[in-house]
XYZ file of C-alpha atoms in Angstrom:
554
model
C -50.385 2.471 105.540
C -54.151 1.204 105.699
C -55.457 0.668 109.238
C -55.060 -2.626 110.846
C -58.850 -2.305 112.130
C -60.035 -1.616 108.658
C -62.768 -4.158 107.572
C -62.557 -6.408 104.726
C -62.473 -4.850 101.342
C -64.963 -7.298 99.836
C -68.087 -8.265 102.253
C -70.978 -10.834 100.983
C -74.081 -9.138 102.472
C -76.028 -12.167 102.628
C -73.353 -14.165 104.544
C -74.174 -13.444 108.030
C -72.729 -15.200 111.353
C -75.650 -16.490 111.980
C -75.639 -18.709 108.801
C -72.596 -20.182 110.491
C -73.799 -20.305 113.878
C -76.014 -23.488 112.938
C -75.343 -26.845 110.878
C -76.877 -26.859 107.400
C -79.891 -29.047 107.073
C -80.392 -31.982 104.762
C -82.943 -31.279 101.955
C -85.587 -33.441 100.275
C -87.375 -33.036 97.087
C -90.928 -34.181 96.998
C -92.413 -34.465 93.576
C -95.899 -34.856 92.853
C -97.926 -34.442 89.667
C -98.660 -30.945 90.361
C -95.601 -29.643 91.957
C -92.414 -29.972 93.249
C -91.283 -28.832 96.569
C -87.852 -28.663 98.688
C -88.314 -29.163 102.665
C -86.131 -29.829 105.626
C -85.974 -32.665 107.100
C -85.621 -31.234 110.484
C -88.794 -30.137 112.594
C -88.109 -26.404 112.506
C -88.257 -24.206 109.423
C -84.900 -22.553 108.235
C -84.303 -19.237 106.994
C -84.195 -19.367 102.970
C -80.882 -17.355 103.121
C -79.369 -19.905 105.203
C -80.490 -23.159 103.462
C -81.048 -22.282 99.924
C -77.478 -22.024 97.680
C -76.856 -18.265 96.994
C -77.217 -17.347 93.398
C -77.336 -13.485 93.707
C -74.781 -11.734 96.071
C -74.703 -8.161 97.104
C -71.052 -7.255 97.233
C -69.646 -4.132 99.256
C -66.286 -3.050 97.940
C -64.352 -0.530 100.336
C -63.347 1.872 97.469
C -62.162 5.088 99.424
C -58.800 5.191 98.136
C -59.659 4.639 94.702
C -62.725 7.067 94.688
C -59.772 9.909 95.908
C -57.687 8.919 92.887
C -60.592 9.023 90.531
C -61.409 12.163 92.092
C -58.252 13.870 91.572
C -58.088 12.841 88.156
C -61.486 14.090 87.117
C -60.754 17.570 88.482
C -58.531 18.086 85.395
C -61.412 17.615 82.908
C -64.069 18.994 85.518
C -64.012 22.688 83.531
C -65.010 20.996 80.028
C -67.750 19.228 81.519
C -69.155 22.241 83.191
C -68.907 23.947 80.059
C -70.825 21.410 77.986
C -73.258 21.199 80.938
C -73.953 25.260 80.883
C -74.947 25.023 77.074
C -78.528 25.517 76.675
C -78.831 26.175 72.897
C -81.040 22.735 72.425
C -83.485 23.412 74.988
C -84.637 27.235 74.273
C -87.352 27.880 71.726
C -86.700 28.943 68.393
C -87.973 32.479 68.955
C -85.528 32.923 71.939
C -82.802 31.488 69.602
C -83.361 34.186 67.121
C -83.451 36.798 69.643
C -80.179 35.695 71.610
C -78.245 35.821 68.458
C -80.100 38.586 66.616
C -81.093 37.000 63.611
C -83.744 35.688 61.506
C -84.146 32.775 59.238
C -85.155 34.855 55.940
C -82.568 37.713 56.324
C -79.785 36.238 58.165
C -76.964 38.637 59.403
C -75.624 41.590 57.788
C -71.995 42.190 56.675
C -71.561 44.560 59.894
C -72.707 41.841 62.188
C -70.518 39.281 60.442
C -67.534 41.636 60.866
C -67.972 42.413 64.641
C -68.669 38.864 65.347
C -65.400 37.536 63.546
C -63.262 40.060 65.563
C -65.135 39.015 68.960
C -65.313 34.838 68.162
C -62.419 34.521 65.925
C -62.291 32.508 62.806
C -64.208 29.219 62.599
C -61.246 26.750 63.028
C -59.248 25.321 65.746
C -56.701 27.143 67.395
C -53.158 25.863 66.802
C -51.445 24.825 70.060
C -48.557 27.072 71.283
C -45.400 26.114 69.576
C -43.118 26.455 72.707
C -40.282 26.923 70.372
C -37.526 27.333 72.895
C -38.616 24.204 74.841
C -38.667 22.216 71.425
C -35.152 23.372 70.482
C -33.708 22.351 73.768
C -35.419 18.845 73.251
C -34.302 18.587 69.816
C -30.481 19.424 70.992
C -30.443 17.592 74.213
C -32.865 14.490 73.455
C -31.731 10.784 73.626
C -27.603 10.768 73.494
C -27.492 14.408 72.644
C -25.768 15.747 75.925
C -23.230 12.678 75.618
C -22.284 13.638 72.283
C -22.181 17.441 73.102
C -19.983 16.946 76.008
C -17.599 14.629 74.227
C -17.389 17.442 71.263
C -16.477 20.178 73.778
C -13.953 18.010 75.593
C -12.136 16.872 72.405
C -12.056 20.357 71.192
C -10.397 21.537 74.385
C -8.040 18.344 74.053
C -7.068 20.013 70.759
C -6.645 23.435 72.149
C -5.555 24.831 74.213
C -4.418 21.666 76.180
C -2.584 20.444 72.900
C 1.047 21.306 72.754
C 1.260 20.932 69.965
C -2.447 20.891 68.598
C -3.151 17.293 66.998
C -5.242 17.263 64.006
C -6.635 13.925 64.726
C -8.483 15.609 67.778
C -9.558 18.533 65.471
C -10.765 15.849 63.146
C -12.589 13.709 66.057
C -14.333 17.112 67.461
C -15.683 17.935 63.877
C -17.100 14.367 63.274
C -18.690 14.455 67.007
C -20.391 17.793 66.252
C -21.632 16.558 62.979
C -23.191 13.267 64.315
C -24.636 15.978 67.427
C -26.029 18.341 64.679
C -27.841 15.245 62.703
C -29.252 13.921 65.585
C -30.869 17.295 66.343
C -32.055 17.778 62.936
C -33.636 14.326 62.859
C -35.365 14.972 65.909
C -36.550 18.156 64.737
C -38.122 16.210 61.614
C -39.580 13.882 63.511
C -41.256 16.254 65.414
C -42.513 18.430 62.559
C -43.903 15.321 60.383
C -45.903 14.161 63.608
C -47.291 17.631 63.987
C -48.036 17.713 60.258
C -49.969 14.622 60.485
C -51.752 15.999 63.520
C -52.652 19.264 61.736
C -54.450 17.221 59.083
C -57.360 17.254 61.542
C -58.634 20.386 59.879
C -59.393 18.280 56.717
C -61.885 16.615 58.391
C -63.936 19.946 58.128
C -65.653 21.421 55.290
C -64.065 24.027 52.941
C -67.357 25.840 52.335
C -70.819 25.840 53.233
C -74.681 27.690 52.104
C -75.508 30.714 54.248
C -78.262 33.016 54.381
C -76.828 36.675 54.560
C -78.891 39.839 53.956
C -81.822 38.082 52.287
C -79.394 36.351 49.918
C -78.353 32.854 49.903
C -74.616 32.265 49.285
C -71.498 30.173 49.432
C -68.977 31.271 51.825
C -65.477 29.745 53.380
C -66.532 27.698 56.333
C -63.673 29.439 58.467
C -65.706 32.808 57.992
C -68.746 31.403 59.473
C -70.240 32.993 62.689
C -72.564 32.314 65.554
C -75.902 33.449 64.515
C -75.385 32.643 60.509
C -78.213 30.712 59.142
C -76.755 27.359 57.109
C -78.219 25.323 54.547
C -77.271 21.928 54.775
C -78.231 19.067 52.086
C -77.311 15.290 51.905
C -73.626 14.902 51.534
C -72.601 18.166 53.155
C -70.322 18.049 56.099
C -71.716 20.570 59.084
C -69.391 23.495 59.281
C -69.945 24.336 62.833
C -72.536 23.362 65.713
C -75.536 23.999 64.544
C -79.239 24.199 66.133
C -81.709 23.039 63.593
C -84.946 25.263 62.766
C -85.995 23.194 59.948
C -85.415 19.514 59.137
C -87.038 16.975 56.447
C -88.448 13.846 57.296
C -85.645 12.126 56.149
C -82.927 13.873 57.673
C -80.132 11.727 59.106
C -76.918 12.734 60.249
C -73.851 10.474 60.712
C -72.091 11.061 64.071
C -69.565 8.246 63.792
C -66.549 10.892 63.501
C -67.212 11.763 67.108
C -69.208 8.925 68.949
C -68.399 5.984 66.731
C -72.014 5.013 66.294
C -72.894 3.490 63.080
C -76.279 4.374 63.151
C -77.114 7.692 61.501
C -79.198 10.008 63.904
C -82.495 11.452 62.892
C -82.650 15.345 62.954
C -85.370 17.043 64.562
C -86.563 20.357 65.486
C -87.349 19.902 69.298
C -84.986 18.802 71.968
C -84.870 14.790 72.549
C -82.502 15.160 75.412
C -81.172 17.389 77.995
C -77.676 16.348 77.132
C -76.353 18.729 74.485
C -74.338 16.099 72.876
C -76.959 13.588 72.677
C -79.821 15.404 71.543
C -80.837 15.371 67.880
C -81.839 18.874 67.392
C -78.190 19.933 67.393
C -75.762 19.279 64.503
C -72.176 18.722 65.587
C -69.442 20.093 63.308
C -67.758 17.548 61.106
C -70.595 15.096 61.146
C -72.055 14.394 58.038
C -75.508 14.731 56.773
C -76.290 11.157 55.037
C -79.684 12.212 53.934
C -82.576 14.925 53.604
C -82.121 18.617 54.180
C -81.557 20.732 57.107
C -81.750 24.341 58.071
C -79.883 25.544 61.119
C -78.396 28.273 63.123
C -74.527 28.492 63.791
C -74.321 28.431 67.844
C -70.819 27.563 68.097
C -67.597 28.060 66.067
C -63.940 27.074 66.144
C -62.499 26.219 69.933
C -66.301 26.345 71.235
C -67.758 23.491 68.934
C -67.518 20.069 70.324
C -64.822 19.017 67.559
C -63.028 22.048 68.613
C -62.859 21.190 72.190
C -61.654 17.589 71.350
C -59.114 18.961 69.086
C -57.928 21.242 71.878
C -57.821 18.373 74.355
C -55.680 16.545 71.703
C -53.215 19.262 71.528
C -52.586 19.399 75.334
C -49.146 18.236 76.338
C -48.617 14.858 78.107
C -46.846 15.059 81.152
C -46.471 11.246 81.563
C -44.207 8.889 79.735
C -45.448 5.960 77.454
C -44.184 2.921 78.153
C -41.728 3.491 75.122
C -40.260 6.432 76.502
C -39.645 4.974 79.930
C -37.579 2.025 78.374
C -35.805 4.418 76.318
C -34.902 6.256 79.454
C -33.978 3.442 81.468
C -31.477 2.116 78.557
C -29.951 5.666 78.398
C -29.477 5.316 82.190
C -28.129 2.185 82.208
C -25.701 3.696 78.974
C -24.574 6.572 81.261
C -23.919 4.322 84.318
C -21.643 2.078 82.187
C -19.728 4.839 80.483
C -19.242 6.760 83.583
C -17.946 3.442 85.183
C -15.604 2.657 82.533
C -14.424 6.221 82.177
C -13.903 6.417 85.922
C -11.781 3.423 85.790
C -9.506 4.612 82.912
C -8.852 7.797 84.848
C -8.067 6.010 88.070
C -5.625 3.676 86.019
C -4.088 6.669 84.248
C -3.919 8.593 87.737
C -2.537 5.756 89.851
C -0.370 3.957 87.250
C 0.202 5.023 84.048
C 1.240 8.768 85.251
C 3.784 7.586 87.536
C 5.374 4.576 85.914
C 4.936 5.839 82.347
C 4.695 9.638 82.196
C 5.407 10.172 78.386
C 2.964 7.659 77.322
C -0.409 9.205 77.709
C -0.946 12.868 78.389
C -4.135 14.804 79.555
C -5.160 15.667 75.935
C -4.966 12.149 74.826
C -6.415 11.031 78.084
C -9.470 13.043 77.229
C -9.473 11.774 73.785
C -9.295 8.278 75.174
C -12.014 8.804 77.812
C -14.218 10.221 75.028
C -13.722 7.324 72.844
C -14.383 5.034 75.211
C -17.574 6.636 75.968
C -18.789 7.227 72.569
C -17.956 3.425 71.637
C -20.963 2.777 74.020
C -23.465 5.301 72.586
C -25.657 3.644 69.679
C -26.136 6.540 67.843
C -28.330 4.833 65.047
C -31.044 3.999 67.887
C -32.959 6.883 68.213
C -32.980 7.210 64.312
C -34.096 3.743 64.096
C -37.021 3.973 66.451
C -38.234 7.267 65.171
C -38.166 6.067 61.380
C -40.184 2.878 62.417
C -42.808 4.629 64.481
C -42.979 7.255 61.661
C -43.848 4.420 59.040
C -46.530 3.252 61.446
C -48.050 6.811 62.039
C -48.063 7.244 58.299
C -49.857 4.175 57.550
C -52.392 4.960 60.128
C -52.846 8.348 58.702
C -53.580 6.486 55.402
C -56.464 4.842 57.389
C -57.725 8.207 58.735
C -56.032 7.597 62.316
C -54.254 10.844 63.696
C -51.191 10.104 66.016
C -50.596 12.985 68.521
C -47.063 11.834 69.089
C -45.153 9.026 68.071
C -44.698 7.378 71.195
C -48.431 6.731 70.993
C -47.923 4.699 68.144
C -45.894 1.930 69.870
C -48.470 2.117 73.141
C -51.032 1.173 70.716
C -48.963 -1.602 68.848
C -48.185 -3.034 72.280
C -51.988 -3.463 72.882
C -52.773 -7.389 72.759
C -56.987 -7.105 73.940
C -59.244 -4.469 73.060
C -62.248 -4.509 75.330
C -65.218 -2.201 73.671
C -68.868 -2.243 74.315
C -69.438 -0.415 70.354
C -68.678 -1.722 67.235
C -68.882 1.366 65.386
C -65.799 2.670 67.318
C -63.883 -0.328 65.845
C -65.175 -1.078 62.548
C -65.421 1.314 59.376
C -68.892 1.978 59.444
C -69.362 0.205 55.701
C -71.493 -2.298 54.269
C -70.998 -4.575 51.270
C -73.551 -6.612 49.387
C -72.215 -10.100 48.869
C -75.121 -12.121 47.837
C -78.273 -11.271 46.032
C -81.750 -13.464 45.655
C -83.725 -12.926 42.591
C -85.567 -14.803 40.116
C -85.569 -17.774 42.376
C -82.104 -18.098 42.564
C -79.267 -16.625 44.750
C -76.021 -15.106 43.211
C -72.701 -13.896 44.598
C -71.555 -10.570 43.747
C -69.186 -11.851 40.948
C -71.989 -14.615 39.472
C -74.380 -11.605 39.161
C -71.674 -9.587 37.098
C -70.878 -12.679 35.066
C -74.507 -12.914 34.372
C -75.034 -9.431 33.214
C -72.053 -9.538 30.905
C -72.909 -13.086 29.480
C -76.723 -12.236 29.144
C -78.716 -14.168 26.735
C -75.597 -16.465 25.390
C -75.754 -18.359 28.864
C -79.012 -17.759 31.024
C -81.300 -14.817 29.733
C -83.909 -14.982 32.381
C -80.810 -14.831 35.169
C -79.359 -11.863 33.199
C -82.614 -9.878 32.900
C -83.594 -10.439 36.660
C -80.134 -9.329 37.757
C -80.223 -6.173 35.366
C -83.741 -5.315 36.886
C -82.204 -5.475 40.263
C -79.403 -3.217 39.113
C -81.971 -0.646 37.914
C -83.848 -0.836 40.946
C -80.943 -0.732 43.185
C -79.230 2.374 41.399
C -82.542 4.603 40.695
C -84.634 3.780 43.968
C -81.812 4.773 46.241
C -80.992 7.603 48.464
C -77.100 7.070 48.275
C -74.730 9.379 45.964
C -71.600 9.324 44.668
C -69.156 12.097 45.002
C -68.654 13.735 41.911
C -65.216 14.866 42.334
C -64.263 10.998 42.833
C -66.085 9.673 39.534
C -62.936 8.987 37.536
C -61.366 6.799 40.567
C -61.826 3.054 40.980
C -64.926 1.951 42.636
C -63.062 0.830 45.844
C -61.782 4.552 46.222
C -65.225 6.641 45.048
C -66.531 8.508 47.817
C -70.141 8.401 48.544
C -72.727 10.009 50.749
C -75.824 8.663 52.047
C -76.901 5.678 54.559
C -74.354 2.759 54.943
C -77.408 0.384 53.626
C -77.808 2.610 50.603
C -74.228 2.889 50.057
C -73.863 -0.982 50.045
C -76.769 -1.600 47.385
C -75.384 1.649 45.336
C -71.743 0.060 45.156
C -73.232 -3.222 44.222
C -75.176 -1.716 41.234
C -72.241 0.381 40.133
C -70.294 -3.009 39.831
C -73.098 -4.174 37.327
C -73.152 -1.176 35.259
C -72.614 2.619 35.345
C -75.197 4.055 37.698
C -74.765 7.714 36.773
C -75.388 6.648 33.028
C -78.547 5.133 34.639
C -79.565 8.122 36.499
C -78.996 10.491 33.520
C -81.315 8.533 31.346
C -84.331 8.604 33.807
C -86.106 11.408 35.481
C -87.526 11.293 39.103
C -91.217 12.196 39.088
C -92.097 11.234 42.819
C -90.269 10.102 45.602
C -91.390 8.662 49.400
C -88.302 8.385 51.302
C -87.365 5.761 53.463
C -88.315 5.798 57.150
C -88.439 3.787 60.185
C -92.281 3.457 60.180
C -92.553 2.598 56.637
C -89.674 0.596 56.073
C -89.657 1.427 52.303
C -88.730 3.740 49.566
C -90.754 4.705 46.521
C -89.593 6.507 43.587
C -91.661 6.846 40.427
C -89.031 7.487 37.487
C -89.822 8.356 33.934
C -87.095 6.643 31.186
C -85.745 9.326 28.900
C -84.671 6.566 26.608
C -86.255 3.267 25.073
C -83.766 0.907 26.478
C -84.759 1.526 30.160
C -88.002 0.688 31.603
C -90.354 2.971 33.721
């Protein structure tokens, strides 16, 4: 209980008692050719803070209680914060980096070093969470209305034998039916948990399969899971970073898409020197799972597996939640109501039997039949299909979200997100897909939509030769003077499903050029002689191309 003498929770600093001790003086505005002034009709000069309307106010908010709550919740995550604060890979010099990790850019690690560090640091992959098999099995069996079904099954078996005299086959059949329903519900709960864990396990698909490393003076491809701290890693445009890297050599156009971790749509420029004391913000650290959208870099692996930023995030998502979601609270409330109704009705049946039927009609209902009647009344209130219906609807939602690269830790979170009506965010990259599209183009003195540009290319000289020629030139420039590339493994897919690597703007122009004609054929018919990569200072890109065929101009 708060103290009665406690001050107001919100206080306006410029509202002083003296302000209210004197009446407000009337104001007169005097306008002249050179100035406008405000003066008081009273002869005494009034304090500005007591007379002028208050535009800016200083608010003092009593938040002691809120700070205690925030401090208590922040203590849980303080260990992760401290671990990140202690990282200094981005602050030390390159020479000290090589000395700490006992490696060199030309030689790399030896086979013995790799084997020793693999046994010390483990594989370069997130550690799966503990299974907790016993706890899961108990949850499968006794989750939802499972305890009621299990209790009813046991009671009906007891009513069949030994209480049944003679044993009634109808009671045995009812007990078997209840057992089957109980097993089906437990199996469905297990399938539901397995399917949701399978969705969460797909987080590993966000990491690359292999990477280029330098070991024993040789460049070789190795599985990304075999990477160890100290490995020299070569990364080029289109590659995913296999671990956290400290850059030791970068090209002038090296940029990295960090939207998978930060939600920022703007690629970050790679550097050799540190740009920030914060490990997460500095540009000389490449984070695992991010894309190299342009340029080439050489880096030293400084963290693998659970020690990477990506691994830390994956570890936090695998931590068990001890709070109920709104859906779980509603289901628990509904189950308790049903249990209360069942208990009330069963108690009423037993009281009627004991007080009236057993005394006045002793041969009508015996004890085994009473048990079966109570179980039947109780099971009649149990909506056995409710858990299955809820789980099925949430599973469908989780699978749809998975197709859009959204991973659900548990099915209950799907309903929580679905109940959100307003989202307030200060970063567009967090909510958008980080994709751009060309909708209109201006060439040859005319403006065209994407569809009109395609028709002009197809119709050619039959309709408007000049328009078709100018758009074809635009297609050639957009396809050749472009740093973005298509993933060769998806070239046979429709354009909307093709994967691309590069800056979002370059990807949009490349996609537009592909709608007008094959960019791969265009590039195979030309040879790149010279290139100046795009940068923020020049704001242009130059490529000198030589055509290998007569139908493509230089």
